CSV table of C-alpha atoms in Angstrom, one decimal:
chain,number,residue,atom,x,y,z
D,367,UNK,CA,-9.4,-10.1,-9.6
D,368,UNK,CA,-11.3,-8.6,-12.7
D,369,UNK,CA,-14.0,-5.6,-12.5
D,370,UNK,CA,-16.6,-5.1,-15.0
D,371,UNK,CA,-16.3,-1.4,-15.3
D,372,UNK,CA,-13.6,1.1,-15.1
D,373,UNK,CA,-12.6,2.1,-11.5
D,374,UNK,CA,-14.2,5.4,-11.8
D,375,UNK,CA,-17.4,3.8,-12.7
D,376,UNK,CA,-16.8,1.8,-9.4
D,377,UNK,CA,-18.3,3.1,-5.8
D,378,UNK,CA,-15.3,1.4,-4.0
D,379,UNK,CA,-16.0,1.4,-0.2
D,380,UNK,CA,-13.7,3.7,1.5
D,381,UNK,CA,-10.3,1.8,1.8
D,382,UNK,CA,-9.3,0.8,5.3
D,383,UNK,CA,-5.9,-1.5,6.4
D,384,UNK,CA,-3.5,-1.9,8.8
D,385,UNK,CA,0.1,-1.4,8.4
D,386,UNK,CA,3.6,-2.3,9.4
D,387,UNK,CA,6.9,-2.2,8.4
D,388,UNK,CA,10.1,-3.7,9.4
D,389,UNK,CA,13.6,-3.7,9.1
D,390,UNK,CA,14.6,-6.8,7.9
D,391,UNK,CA,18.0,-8.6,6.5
D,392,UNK,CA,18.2,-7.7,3.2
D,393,UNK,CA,15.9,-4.4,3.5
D,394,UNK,CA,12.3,-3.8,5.3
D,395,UNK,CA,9.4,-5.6,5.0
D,396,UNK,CA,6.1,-4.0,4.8
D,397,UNK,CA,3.3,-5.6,5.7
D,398,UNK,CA,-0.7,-4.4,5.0
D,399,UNK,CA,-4.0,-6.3,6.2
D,400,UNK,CA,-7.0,-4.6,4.6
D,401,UNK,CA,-10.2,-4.1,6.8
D,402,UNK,CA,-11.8,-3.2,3.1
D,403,UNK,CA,-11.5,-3.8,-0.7
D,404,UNK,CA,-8.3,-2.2,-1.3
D,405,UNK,CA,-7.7,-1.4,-5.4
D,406,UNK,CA,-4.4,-1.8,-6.4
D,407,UNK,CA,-2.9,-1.0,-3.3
D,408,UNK,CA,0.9,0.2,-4.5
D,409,UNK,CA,4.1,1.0,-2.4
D,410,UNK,CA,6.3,3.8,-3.4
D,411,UNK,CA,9.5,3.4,-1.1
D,412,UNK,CA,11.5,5.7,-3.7
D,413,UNK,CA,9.5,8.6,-2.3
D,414,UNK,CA,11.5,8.2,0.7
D,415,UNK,CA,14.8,7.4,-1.0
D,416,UNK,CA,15.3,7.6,-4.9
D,417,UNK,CA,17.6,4.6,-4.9
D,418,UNK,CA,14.6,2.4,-2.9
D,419,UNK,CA,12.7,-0.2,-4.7
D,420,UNK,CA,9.7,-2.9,-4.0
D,421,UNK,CA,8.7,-6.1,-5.3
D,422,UNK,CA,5.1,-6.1,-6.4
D,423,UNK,CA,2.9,-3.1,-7.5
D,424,UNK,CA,-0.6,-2.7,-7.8
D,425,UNK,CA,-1.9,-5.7,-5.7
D,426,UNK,CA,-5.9,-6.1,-4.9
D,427,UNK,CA,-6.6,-7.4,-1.6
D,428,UNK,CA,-10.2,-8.3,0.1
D,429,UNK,CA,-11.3,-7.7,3.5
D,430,UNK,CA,-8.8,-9.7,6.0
D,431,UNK,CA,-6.0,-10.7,3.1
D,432,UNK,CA,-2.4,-9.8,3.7
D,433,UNK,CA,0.1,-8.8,1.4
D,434,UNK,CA,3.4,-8.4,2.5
D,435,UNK,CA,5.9,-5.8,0.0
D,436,UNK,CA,10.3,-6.0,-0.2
D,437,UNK,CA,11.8,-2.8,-0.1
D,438,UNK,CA,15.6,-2.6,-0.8
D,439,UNK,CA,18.2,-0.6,-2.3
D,440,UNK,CA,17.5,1.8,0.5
D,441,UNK,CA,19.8,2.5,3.2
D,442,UNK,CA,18.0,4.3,6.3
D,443,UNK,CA,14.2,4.7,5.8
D,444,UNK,CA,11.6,5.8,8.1
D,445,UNK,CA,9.7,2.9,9.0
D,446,UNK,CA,6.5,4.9,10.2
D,447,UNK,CA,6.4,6.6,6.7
D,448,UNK,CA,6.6,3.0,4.6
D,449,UNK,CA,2.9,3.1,6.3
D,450,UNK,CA,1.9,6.1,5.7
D,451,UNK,CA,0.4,8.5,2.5
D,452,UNK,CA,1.8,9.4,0.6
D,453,UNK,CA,4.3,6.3,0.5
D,454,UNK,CA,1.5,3.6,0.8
D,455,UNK,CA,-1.5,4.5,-1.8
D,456,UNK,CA,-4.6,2.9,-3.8
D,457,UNK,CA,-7.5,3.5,-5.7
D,458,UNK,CA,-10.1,3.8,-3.0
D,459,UNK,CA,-8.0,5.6,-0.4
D,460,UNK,CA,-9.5,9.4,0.8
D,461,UNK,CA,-8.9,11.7,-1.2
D,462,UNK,CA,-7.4,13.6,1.9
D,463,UNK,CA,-4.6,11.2,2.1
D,464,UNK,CA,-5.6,7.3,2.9
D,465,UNK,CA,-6.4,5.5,6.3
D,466,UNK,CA,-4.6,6.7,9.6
């Protein structure tokens, strides 16, 4: 998905999803519907863990996508937190710390 000005140049609607995360075989699975634009919606599992890491990175998603992140390397995370700011992050998220 291209833009045709930098993000800051960009009124972004405020960025609203829905999250979950699961333990899964090989590590957990988090999983993020947006209800907005999301802009470059990124997980950072090694916030939780230093030796945690995910498969994709900066992914765009429109109202009522789905994008679905592999954490692994990680031995006993909080699932709640995988969810949750500062862990779960993009461009358009409150500046108070993302959708609840």
């Amino acid at each position: 998905m291209s833009f045709f000005a930098e993000d800051t140049e960009v009124a972004f609607p405020e960025a609203a999803w829905e999250a979950r995360a699961e333990r899964g075989d090989s590590g957990y699975l988090v999983t993020v519907t947006a209800r907005t634009l999301l802009r470059e919606l990124a997980l950072f599992p090694d916030r939780l863990d230093p030796a945690a890491s995910v498969d994709d990175m900066l992914v765009t998603l429109l109202p009522g996508e789905t994008a679905t992140f592999h954490v692994t390397g990680a031995a006993d995370l909080n699932i709640e937190a995988l969810t949750r700011h500062p862990v779960l992050r993009c461009v358009n998220e409150r500046q108070a710390g993302g959708p609840e």
